[in-house]
Short mmCIF file of C-alpha atoms and ligand atoms in Angstrom, two decimals:
data_model
loop_
_atom_site.label_atom_id
_atom_site.label_comp_id
_atom_site.label_asym_id
_atom_site.label_seq_id
_atom_site.Cartn_x
_atom_site.Cartn_y
_atom_site.Cartn_z
CA MET A 10 148.62 -33.57 166.22
CA ASP A 11 150.08 -33.47 162.73
CA ASN A 12 147.96 -34.63 159.81
CA LEU A 13 149.72 -37.90 159.34
CA ARG A 14 149.29 -38.94 162.94
CA LEU A 15 145.73 -37.79 162.96
CA TRP A 16 145.02 -39.80 159.84
CA HIS A 17 146.65 -42.81 161.36
CA LYS A 18 144.55 -42.53 164.47
CA PHE A 19 141.55 -42.08 162.24
CA LEU A 20 142.28 -45.30 160.36
CA GLU A 21 142.67 -47.15 163.62
CA THR A 22 139.32 -45.83 164.74
CA VAL A 23 137.36 -46.79 161.64
CA LYS A 24 139.04 -50.07 160.85
CA PRO A 25 137.02 -52.25 163.23
CA SER A 26 133.79 -51.03 161.62
CA LEU A 27 134.78 -52.02 158.08
CA SER A 28 135.27 -55.24 156.19
CA SER A 29 138.91 -55.71 155.30
CA ALA A 30 138.11 -55.42 151.58
CA ASN A 31 136.30 -52.14 152.09
CA PHE A 32 139.03 -50.82 154.30
CA ARG A 33 141.74 -51.71 151.82
CA THR A 34 139.92 -50.41 148.78
CA PHE A 35 138.50 -47.19 150.09
CA PHE A 36 140.56 -46.05 153.04
CA SER A 37 144.08 -47.35 152.74
CA LYS A 38 144.93 -45.21 149.70
CA THR A 39 143.05 -42.14 150.91
CA LEU A 40 144.92 -39.35 152.69
CA LEU A 41 144.23 -36.45 154.97
CA GLU A 42 144.93 -33.35 152.89
CA SER A 43 144.17 -30.59 155.37
CA VAL A 44 142.45 -29.65 158.60
CA LYS A 45 141.30 -26.06 158.96
CA GLU A 46 139.09 -25.40 161.93
CA ASP A 47 136.14 -27.67 161.37
CA LYS A 48 136.87 -28.29 157.68
CA ILE A 49 138.60 -31.47 156.72
CA VAL A 50 139.69 -32.31 153.20
CA LEU A 51 140.50 -35.88 152.19
CA THR A 52 142.38 -36.84 149.05
CA THR A 53 141.27 -39.93 147.18
CA SER A 54 142.96 -41.64 144.28
CA SER A 55 139.87 -41.93 142.08
CA ALA A 56 136.40 -40.58 141.52
CA PHE A 57 135.03 -44.00 142.33
CA ILE A 58 136.65 -44.03 145.77
CA LYS A 59 135.51 -40.50 146.40
CA GLU A 60 131.92 -41.34 145.49
CA THR A 61 131.91 -44.46 147.60
CA LEU A 62 133.33 -42.73 150.65
CA ASN A 63 130.88 -39.91 150.20
CA GLN A 64 127.82 -42.06 149.70
CA ARG A 65 128.50 -45.02 151.90
CA HIS A 66 130.96 -44.09 154.59
CA LEU A 67 130.42 -40.43 155.38
CA PRO A 68 128.65 -40.93 158.72
CA LEU A 69 131.43 -43.22 159.88
CA ILE A 70 134.11 -40.73 158.82
CA GLU A 71 132.38 -37.83 160.52
CA ALA A 72 131.86 -39.74 163.73
CA ALA A 73 135.48 -40.85 163.87
CA PHE A 74 136.82 -37.30 163.47
CA GLU A 75 134.36 -35.98 165.97
CA LYS A 76 135.62 -38.52 168.45
CA LEU A 77 139.28 -37.70 167.80
CA LEU A 78 138.95 -33.90 167.65
CA GLY A 79 136.14 -33.44 170.10
CA LYS A 80 134.06 -31.39 167.69
CA LYS A 81 131.80 -31.74 164.69
CA VAL A 82 133.57 -31.47 161.35
CA VAL A 83 132.66 -30.96 157.70
CA ILE A 84 134.27 -33.38 155.28
CA SER A 85 135.07 -32.70 151.65
CA PHE A 86 137.05 -34.66 149.08
CA THR A 87 139.56 -34.01 146.32
CA ILE A 88 140.82 -36.45 143.75
CA LYS A 89 144.47 -36.91 142.94
CA GLU A 90 145.06 -39.53 140.31
CA THR A 91 148.02 -41.61 141.36
CA THR A 92 149.85 -43.60 138.74
CA VAL A 93 148.88 -47.19 138.88
CA GLU A 94 151.72 -49.41 139.94
CA ASN A 95 152.84 -52.36 137.88
CA GLN A 96 151.33 -50.99 134.74
CA ASP A 97 153.51 -49.53 132.08
CA GLN A 98 152.87 -45.94 131.19
CA GLU A 99 151.70 -46.62 127.68
CA GLU A 100 148.98 -48.91 128.88
CA THR A 101 147.95 -46.50 131.60
CA ASP A 102 147.76 -43.62 129.14
CA PHE A 103 145.84 -45.66 126.69
CA PHE A 104 143.47 -46.93 129.28
CA LYS A 105 142.72 -43.63 130.99
CA PRO A 106 140.58 -41.92 128.36
CA ILE A 107 138.50 -44.96 127.73
CA GLN A 108 138.44 -46.13 131.28
CA SER A 109 136.81 -43.07 132.68
CA PRO A 110 133.41 -43.22 131.00
CA THR A 111 132.97 -46.93 131.32
CA THR A 112 134.73 -48.29 134.37
CA ILE A 113 133.25 -46.02 136.96
CA LEU A 114 130.48 -48.22 138.15
CA ASN A 115 127.73 -46.46 139.97
CA PRO A 116 128.56 -47.34 143.59
CA LYS A 117 124.90 -47.00 144.47
CA TYR A 118 124.32 -50.52 143.17
CA THR A 119 125.82 -53.20 145.37
CA LEU A 120 125.12 -56.82 146.10
CA GLU A 121 124.59 -55.82 149.73
CA ASN A 122 121.67 -53.56 148.94
CA PHE A 123 120.10 -55.96 146.45
CA VAL A 124 117.09 -57.47 148.19
CA VAL A 125 116.83 -61.19 147.56
CA GLY A 126 113.52 -63.04 147.23
CA PRO A 127 112.09 -66.00 145.31
CA SER A 128 111.96 -63.97 142.08
CA ASN A 129 115.66 -63.22 141.92
CA ASN A 130 117.49 -65.60 144.26
CA VAL A 131 118.83 -67.81 141.50
CA ALA A 132 120.22 -64.81 139.63
CA TYR A 133 121.69 -63.46 142.86
CA ALA A 134 123.39 -66.76 143.65
CA ALA A 135 124.82 -66.85 140.13
CA ALA A 136 126.17 -63.32 140.56
CA GLN A 137 127.85 -64.34 143.79
CA ALA A 138 129.36 -67.40 142.19
CA VAL A 139 130.81 -65.16 139.51
CA VAL A 140 132.31 -62.87 142.14
CA GLN A 141 133.95 -65.90 143.78
CA ASN A 142 135.33 -67.29 140.53
CA PRO A 143 135.25 -64.74 137.75
CA GLY A 144 135.79 -66.12 134.27
CA ILE A 145 135.60 -69.69 135.40
CA SER A 146 132.25 -70.99 136.50
CA TYR A 147 129.69 -69.18 134.40
CA ASN A 148 130.93 -67.41 131.34
CA PRO A 149 129.00 -65.55 130.16
CA LEU A 150 126.43 -64.94 132.84
CA PHE A 151 123.30 -63.99 130.94
CA LEU A 152 120.65 -62.23 133.03
CA TYR A 153 117.26 -61.64 131.52
CA GLY A 154 113.91 -60.32 132.66
CA GLY A 155 111.39 -57.51 132.21
CA THR A 156 111.91 -53.80 132.74
CA GLY A 157 112.85 -52.62 136.19
CA VAL A 158 113.32 -56.02 137.79
CA GLY A 159 116.93 -55.36 138.82
CA LYS A 160 119.12 -56.63 135.98
CA THR A 161 121.34 -53.58 135.84
CA HIS A 162 121.49 -53.35 139.62
CA LEU A 163 122.63 -56.95 139.93
CA MET A 164 125.19 -56.63 137.14
CA LEU A 165 126.71 -53.46 138.61
CA GLY A 166 126.57 -54.95 142.11
CA LEU A 167 128.59 -57.85 140.79
CA GLY A 168 131.06 -55.43 139.17
CA ASN A 169 131.44 -53.41 142.34
CA ALA A 170 131.99 -56.57 144.39
CA LEU A 171 134.75 -57.66 142.03
CA LEU A 172 136.28 -54.21 142.17
CA SER A 173 136.37 -54.17 145.92
CA LYS A 174 138.10 -57.55 145.87
CA ASN A 175 140.64 -56.27 143.38
CA GLY A 176 140.80 -52.56 142.66
CA ARG A 177 143.01 -53.06 139.63
CA LEU A 178 140.65 -55.15 137.57
CA LYS A 179 139.86 -53.63 134.21
CA ILE A 180 136.14 -53.60 134.22
CA ILE A 181 134.27 -52.27 131.24
CA TYR A 182 130.60 -51.59 131.70
CA CYS A 183 128.57 -50.28 128.81
CA SER A 184 125.16 -50.31 127.29
CA SER A 185 124.76 -52.21 124.05
CA GLU A 186 124.17 -48.85 122.35
CA LYS A 187 127.57 -47.66 123.47
CA PHE A 188 129.20 -50.73 122.00
CA MET A 189 127.31 -50.21 118.74
CA ASN A 190 128.22 -46.54 118.57
CA ASP A 191 131.86 -47.29 119.30
CA TYR A 192 131.79 -49.82 116.49
CA VAL A 193 130.28 -47.37 114.00
CA THR A 194 132.72 -44.63 114.99
CA ALA A 195 135.65 -47.01 114.74
CA ILE A 196 134.67 -47.88 111.19
CA GLN A 197 134.17 -44.26 110.17
CA GLU A 198 137.45 -43.19 111.66
CA HIS A 199 139.36 -46.27 110.59
CA LYS A 200 140.18 -47.14 114.16
CA MET A 201 139.08 -50.73 114.44
CA GLY A 202 142.40 -51.59 116.02
CA ASP A 203 141.73 -49.23 118.92
CA LEU A 204 138.25 -50.57 119.42
CA ARG A 205 139.50 -54.14 119.55
CA LYS A 206 142.30 -53.31 121.90
CA ARG A 207 139.95 -51.43 124.18
CA TYR A 208 137.31 -54.08 124.62
CA ARG A 209 139.57 -57.08 124.41
CA MET A 210 141.83 -55.93 127.23
CA ALA A 211 138.96 -56.08 129.70
CA ASP A 212 139.18 -58.48 132.61
CA ILE A 213 135.48 -58.08 133.10
CA LEU A 214 133.06 -56.96 130.39
CA LEU A 215 129.54 -55.99 131.40
CA ILE A 216 127.10 -55.22 128.59
CA ASP A 217 123.61 -54.06 129.38
CA ASP A 218 120.47 -54.63 127.29
CA ILE A 219 122.03 -56.76 124.61
CA GLN A 220 118.64 -57.22 122.92
CA PHE A 221 119.43 -54.01 121.04
CA PHE A 222 122.04 -55.91 119.04
CA SER A 223 119.08 -57.26 117.11
CA GLY A 224 119.57 -56.74 113.38
CA ARG A 225 122.97 -55.07 113.76
CA GLU A 226 125.03 -57.46 111.72
CA GLY A 227 128.34 -55.65 111.80
CA THR A 228 128.17 -55.11 115.53
CA GLN A 229 127.28 -58.75 116.08
CA GLU A 230 130.21 -59.89 113.98
CA GLU A 231 132.60 -57.68 115.93
CA PHE A 232 131.13 -58.72 119.24
CA PHE A 233 131.39 -62.38 118.31
CA HIS A 234 135.16 -62.06 117.97
CA THR A 235 135.48 -59.97 121.12
CA PHE A 236 133.47 -62.59 122.93
CA ASN A 237 135.65 -65.45 121.75
CA GLU A 238 138.83 -63.69 122.67
CA LEU A 239 137.64 -62.73 126.13
CA GLN A 240 136.32 -66.19 126.76
CA SER A 241 139.58 -67.80 125.69
CA LYS A 242 141.49 -65.75 128.25
CA ASN A 243 138.89 -66.37 130.96
CA SER A 244 137.72 -62.77 131.16
CA GLN A 245 134.31 -62.76 132.74
CA MET A 246 131.40 -61.45 130.70
CA VAL A 247 127.98 -60.54 132.03
CA LEU A 248 125.17 -59.68 129.65
CA THR A 249 121.64 -58.55 130.32
CA SER A 250 118.60 -58.61 128.10
CA ASP A 251 114.88 -58.17 128.38
CA ARG A 252 114.39 -61.68 126.97
CA PRO A 253 116.33 -64.93 126.58
CA PRO A 254 118.73 -65.15 123.60
CA GLN A 255 116.48 -67.56 121.65
CA GLU A 256 113.80 -64.87 121.65
CA ILE A 257 115.98 -62.05 120.41
CA ALA A 258 115.00 -61.54 116.78
CA LYS A 259 117.74 -61.12 114.19
CA LEU A 260 120.50 -62.31 116.45
CA GLU A 261 123.04 -64.60 114.77
CA ASP A 262 122.72 -68.24 115.75
CA ARG A 263 126.36 -68.46 116.70
CA LEU A 264 125.86 -65.67 119.25
CA LYS A 265 122.73 -67.31 120.59
CA SER A 266 124.65 -70.50 121.14
CA ARG A 267 127.59 -68.68 122.74
CA PHE A 268 125.23 -66.92 125.14
CA ALA A 269 123.46 -70.16 125.97
CA GLY A 270 126.82 -71.80 126.60
CA GLY A 271 127.30 -69.95 129.87
CA LEU A 272 124.65 -69.59 132.53
CA MET A 273 121.29 -68.08 131.66
CA VAL A 274 119.10 -67.01 134.54
CA ASP A 275 115.98 -64.97 134.62
CA ILE A 276 114.79 -62.41 137.12
CA GLN A 277 111.06 -62.44 137.61
CA PRO A 278 108.90 -59.60 138.85
CA PRO A 279 109.10 -59.56 142.66
CA ASP A 280 106.30 -61.08 144.71
CA PHE A 281 104.43 -59.06 147.27
CA ASP A 282 106.72 -59.82 150.23
CA THR A 283 109.83 -59.00 148.25
CA ARG A 284 108.28 -55.74 147.12
CA VAL A 285 107.68 -54.84 150.75
CA ALA A 286 111.26 -55.76 151.65
CA ILE A 287 112.60 -53.67 148.76
CA LEU A 288 110.53 -50.71 149.89
CA GLN A 289 111.95 -51.09 153.39
CA ALA A 290 115.47 -51.08 151.99
CA LYS A 291 114.74 -48.01 149.85
CA CYS A 292 113.30 -46.19 152.88
CA ILE A 293 116.54 -46.76 154.74
CA GLU A 294 118.52 -45.48 151.75
CA HIS A 295 116.39 -42.35 151.69
CA GLY A 296 116.71 -41.96 155.43
CA SER A 297 113.00 -42.31 156.16
CA VAL A 298 110.79 -44.76 157.93
CA LEU A 299 107.28 -45.77 156.96
CA PRO A 300 105.05 -48.11 158.95
CA GLU A 301 104.88 -51.57 157.42
CA ASP A 302 101.17 -51.21 156.64
CA SER A 303 101.91 -48.13 154.59
CA LEU A 304 104.61 -49.98 152.69
CA LYS A 305 102.22 -52.83 152.04
CA LEU A 306 99.76 -50.43 150.48
CA ILE A 307 102.42 -49.11 148.15
CA ALA A 308 103.61 -52.62 147.37
CA SER A 309 100.15 -53.70 146.36
CA SER A 310 99.65 -50.71 144.09
CA LEU A 311 102.30 -51.85 141.60
CA ASP A 312 103.43 -55.32 140.79
CA SER A 313 106.34 -55.70 138.47
CA ASN A 314 108.54 -52.69 137.90
CA ILE A 315 110.75 -51.91 140.89
CA ARG A 316 111.87 -48.63 139.38
CA GLU A 317 108.25 -47.46 139.38
CA LEU A 318 107.74 -48.84 142.85
CA GLU A 319 110.66 -46.80 144.12
CA GLY A 320 109.37 -43.77 142.22
CA LYS A 321 106.03 -44.13 143.90
CA LEU A 322 107.63 -44.44 147.32
CA ILE A 323 109.54 -41.21 146.77
CA GLN A 324 106.39 -39.45 145.57
CA VAL A 325 104.53 -40.60 148.66
CA LEU A 326 107.32 -39.48 150.97
CA GLN A 327 107.50 -36.07 149.33
CA THR A 328 103.78 -35.49 149.25
CA LEU A 329 103.35 -36.43 152.89
CA LYS A 330 106.24 -34.19 153.81
CA THR A 331 105.10 -31.14 151.87
CA GLN A 332 101.56 -31.52 153.16
CA ASN A 333 102.91 -32.10 156.61
CA LEU A 334 101.01 -35.36 157.02
CA SER A 335 101.96 -38.38 159.07
CA THR A 336 103.05 -41.57 157.35
CA ASP A 337 100.00 -43.48 158.57
CA PRO A 338 98.40 -45.96 156.18
CA GLU A 339 95.30 -43.73 155.90
CA ASN A 340 97.33 -40.90 154.43
CA VAL A 341 99.26 -43.19 152.15
CA ALA A 342 96.00 -44.75 150.97
CA LYS A 343 94.66 -41.29 150.23
CA PHE A 344 97.70 -40.48 148.19
CA LEU A 345 97.50 -43.73 146.26
CA GLY A 346 93.84 -43.06 145.61
CA GLN A 347 94.77 -39.80 143.89
CA ALA A 348 97.43 -41.41 141.77
CA PRO A 349 96.37 -41.95 138.17
CA LYS A 350 97.25 -45.66 138.11
CA LYS A 351 95.05 -47.26 140.67
CA PRO A 352 95.30 -50.73 142.10
CA ILE A 353 92.49 -53.00 141.10
CA THR A 354 89.28 -51.32 142.17
CA THR A 355 86.66 -53.84 141.46
CA ASP A 356 84.67 -56.48 143.24
CA HIS A 357 85.06 -60.22 143.23
CA LYS A 358 82.15 -60.73 140.81
CA GLN A 359 83.90 -58.67 138.17
CA VAL A 360 87.16 -60.54 138.73
CA LEU A 361 85.49 -63.90 138.35
CA SER A 362 83.55 -62.94 135.25
CA THR A 363 86.68 -61.47 133.65
CA ILE A 364 88.58 -64.67 134.36
CA CYS A 365 85.78 -66.71 132.84
CA SER A 366 85.69 -64.67 129.67
CA PHE A 367 89.49 -64.63 129.45
CA PHE A 368 89.69 -68.42 129.60
CA ASP A 369 86.38 -68.94 127.84
CA ILE A 370 84.81 -71.03 130.56
CA SER A 371 81.52 -70.68 132.40
CA LEU A 372 81.17 -69.31 135.90
CA LYS A 373 79.44 -72.55 136.83
CA ASP A 374 82.53 -74.53 135.81
CA LEU A 375 84.92 -72.11 137.48
CA THR A 376 83.13 -72.34 140.81
CA GLY A 377 82.01 -75.95 140.37
CA PRO A 378 83.62 -79.22 141.46
CA LYS A 379 85.22 -80.36 138.16
CA ARG A 380 88.99 -80.72 138.31
CA GLN A 381 90.17 -80.61 134.73
CA LYS A 382 93.39 -78.75 134.06
CA GLU A 383 91.55 -76.13 131.99
CA LEU A 384 89.55 -75.23 135.08
CA VAL A 385 92.12 -75.65 137.81
CA LEU A 386 94.53 -72.98 136.58
CA PRO A 387 91.85 -70.28 136.16
CA ARG A 388 90.57 -71.20 139.62
CA HIS A 389 94.03 -70.80 141.11
CA ILE A 390 94.45 -67.50 139.34
CA ALA A 391 91.14 -66.39 140.82
CA MET A 392 92.29 -67.40 144.31
CA TYR A 393 95.52 -65.56 143.83
CA ILE A 394 94.01 -62.31 142.56
CA LEU A 395 91.21 -62.26 145.10
CA SER A 396 93.71 -62.79 147.89
CA GLU A 397 96.71 -60.75 146.78
CA GLU A 398 94.96 -57.86 145.11
CA LEU A 399 91.46 -57.63 146.45
CA ARG A 400 92.68 -58.73 149.86
CA LEU A 401 89.66 -60.90 150.51
CA THR A 402 90.06 -63.39 153.33
CA VAL A 403 90.61 -67.01 152.34
CA GLU A 404 87.28 -67.87 153.92
CA LYS A 405 85.47 -65.32 151.77
CA ILE A 406 87.28 -66.52 148.67
CA GLY A 407 86.26 -70.10 149.39
CA GLN A 408 82.71 -68.93 149.70
CA VAL A 409 82.59 -67.02 146.39
CA LEU A 410 84.27 -69.91 144.61
CA GLY A 411 81.40 -72.26 145.25
CA GLY A 412 81.87 -73.04 148.92
CA ARG A 413 85.44 -74.32 148.94
CA ASP A 414 87.36 -74.88 152.13
CA HIS A 415 89.76 -72.08 153.12
CA THR A 416 92.72 -74.49 153.18
CA THR A 417 92.00 -75.31 149.53
CA VAL A 418 92.12 -71.60 148.78
CA MET A 419 95.41 -71.18 150.62
CA HIS A 420 96.86 -74.10 148.78
CA GLY A 421 95.75 -72.73 145.40
CA ARG A 422 97.02 -69.27 146.10
CA ASP A 423 100.42 -70.51 147.29
CA LYS A 424 100.70 -72.82 144.32
CA MET A 425 100.24 -69.76 142.10
CA LYS A 426 102.87 -67.83 144.00
CA GLN A 427 105.34 -70.59 143.23
CA LEU A 428 104.31 -70.95 139.62
CA ILE A 429 104.59 -67.24 138.93
CA ASN A 430 108.23 -67.38 139.76
CA LYS A 431 108.93 -70.44 137.68
CA ASP A 432 106.52 -70.63 134.82
CA ARG A 433 106.60 -68.00 132.11
CA GLU A 434 103.35 -69.14 130.61
CA VAL A 435 101.51 -68.76 133.91
CA GLN A 436 103.05 -65.37 134.31
CA ARG A 437 101.87 -64.28 130.89
CA LEU A 438 98.36 -65.50 131.61
CA LEU A 439 98.26 -63.67 134.91
CA ILE A 440 99.38 -60.44 133.29
CA GLY A 441 96.74 -60.89 130.60
CA VAL A 442 94.00 -61.43 133.15
CA ARG A 443 95.10 -58.45 135.20
CA GLN A 444 95.18 -56.18 132.21
CA ARG A 445 91.68 -57.16 131.31
CA ILE A 446 90.45 -56.60 134.83
CA MET A 447 91.94 -53.13 134.92
CA SER A 448 90.70 -52.07 131.48
P1 ADP B 2 116.42 -53.33 134.99
O1 ADP B 2 117.85 -53.15 134.59
O2 ADP B 2 116.03 -54.77 135.13
O3 ADP B 2 115.47 -52.57 134.12
P2 ADP B 2 117.26 -51.92 137.37
O4 ADP B 2 118.40 -52.78 137.75
O5 ADP B 2 117.60 -50.64 136.72
O6 ADP B 2 116.23 -52.73 136.45
O7 ADP B 2 116.38 -51.67 138.67
C1 ADP B 2 115.42 -50.63 138.75
C2 ADP B 2 115.43 -50.03 140.14
O8 ADP B 2 114.96 -50.98 141.06
C3 ADP B 2 116.81 -49.63 140.62
O9 ADP B 2 116.70 -48.45 141.36
C4 ADP B 2 117.24 -50.77 141.49
O10 ADP B 2 118.10 -50.34 142.53
C5 ADP B 2 115.93 -51.24 142.07
N1 ADP B 2 115.95 -52.68 142.34
C6 ADP B 2 115.67 -53.68 141.47
N2 ADP B 2 115.76 -54.88 142.07
C7 ADP B 2 116.12 -54.64 143.35
C8 ADP B 2 116.36 -55.47 144.49
N3 ADP B 2 116.25 -56.81 144.40
N4 ADP B 2 116.72 -54.88 145.65
C9 ADP B 2 116.81 -53.54 145.73
N5 ADP B 2 116.57 -52.70 144.71
C10 ADP B 2 116.23 -53.23 143.53
MG1 MG B 3 118.65 -52.03 133.05
#
């Protein structure tokens, strides 16, 4: 079989397993370069396509060739840049040097592998709406939230989704530092024209961690004009920040109001169930399986930063592997016990007395019948911490809180779960209480 026919048969074989967008974007412009014994080389038209094929579709590719050739094969890739059609050469040349560092979005981050839960579902829905109607519905989309909650992942997932819908979109992704550095360099080298042309030709502009614009007046001025121009031609912008625009110090009011003029959504730290689901997803990515009870232990050892959660998972997997231990909860618990940052190791008496001193109320009031607001919230926080972190049963919690019914405890705990995702003040209080318990 010659290469062309083989490739054709190959495409026929894989097509049913792929979405049409994926097939078009990643396979239709890829070619079979050579077949030598069991070594197959594929030519892709960009590094992005190569990376995606390599990371996401390799098993499918290998299986299809094995089926067609009746033997196992080893796949490798080369890149041959093809000239982009319908784009004049000048633009292509201009775009190439600046496109390479910024437009290659890490294909690891997709909307498909973003786990959705109560803490991030609004942000996720907004990202999807933007993919459906870029530049129209929500411009800019402003995502904010603490460290490691998934802002960058969601923004790049959105970018990758847009790119797989239309491979010719000019997407610029950069950190706010990159934009600032480009601005400073442009001034020094008298190349403001280039800078403007570069950023203002974007169809999609993604800027990460915009809080670092704080106090950078020149950058803000330049960005303001870029923003206006992109908005006027319906180019979609997505910005992330660790806090909402109103809370970014030394940010010009006109930028604050521009940012607020689109859609602002926050991503909260994930709740326990979402943390477990994320760990499951990460296990699959790493090609391992852990029993759910083991994952729950890891999920309860860290509460807000998903990057750290993933780091811990990898540590656990490696340690168990090198020590040749099974993935049973006992072994995972042992590992977590050795880790420097421990989950709350304390008893319910300590938790209750810490809550009392934090809110400046007496234990008698906390566990008593009074139902003032100043007592109800601390009580709910107590129910939540005793249940989620100390893992006491609801019956036991009712008992230590002055003989309350277990349904009251369940209600209080669930109320807190909801509030944590909605109410920043409650979240701050909870973090404060936790810190004091751990110190
Ligand atoms: P941030 O930009 O908010 O600091 P990142 O987007 O860099 O956080 O996320 C940190 C890590 O956690 C990344 O590895 C990311 O893939 C992972 N992560 C965050 N949220 C999710 C999620 N909802 N589903 C799967 N992985 C997630
Ligand atoms: Mg980030």
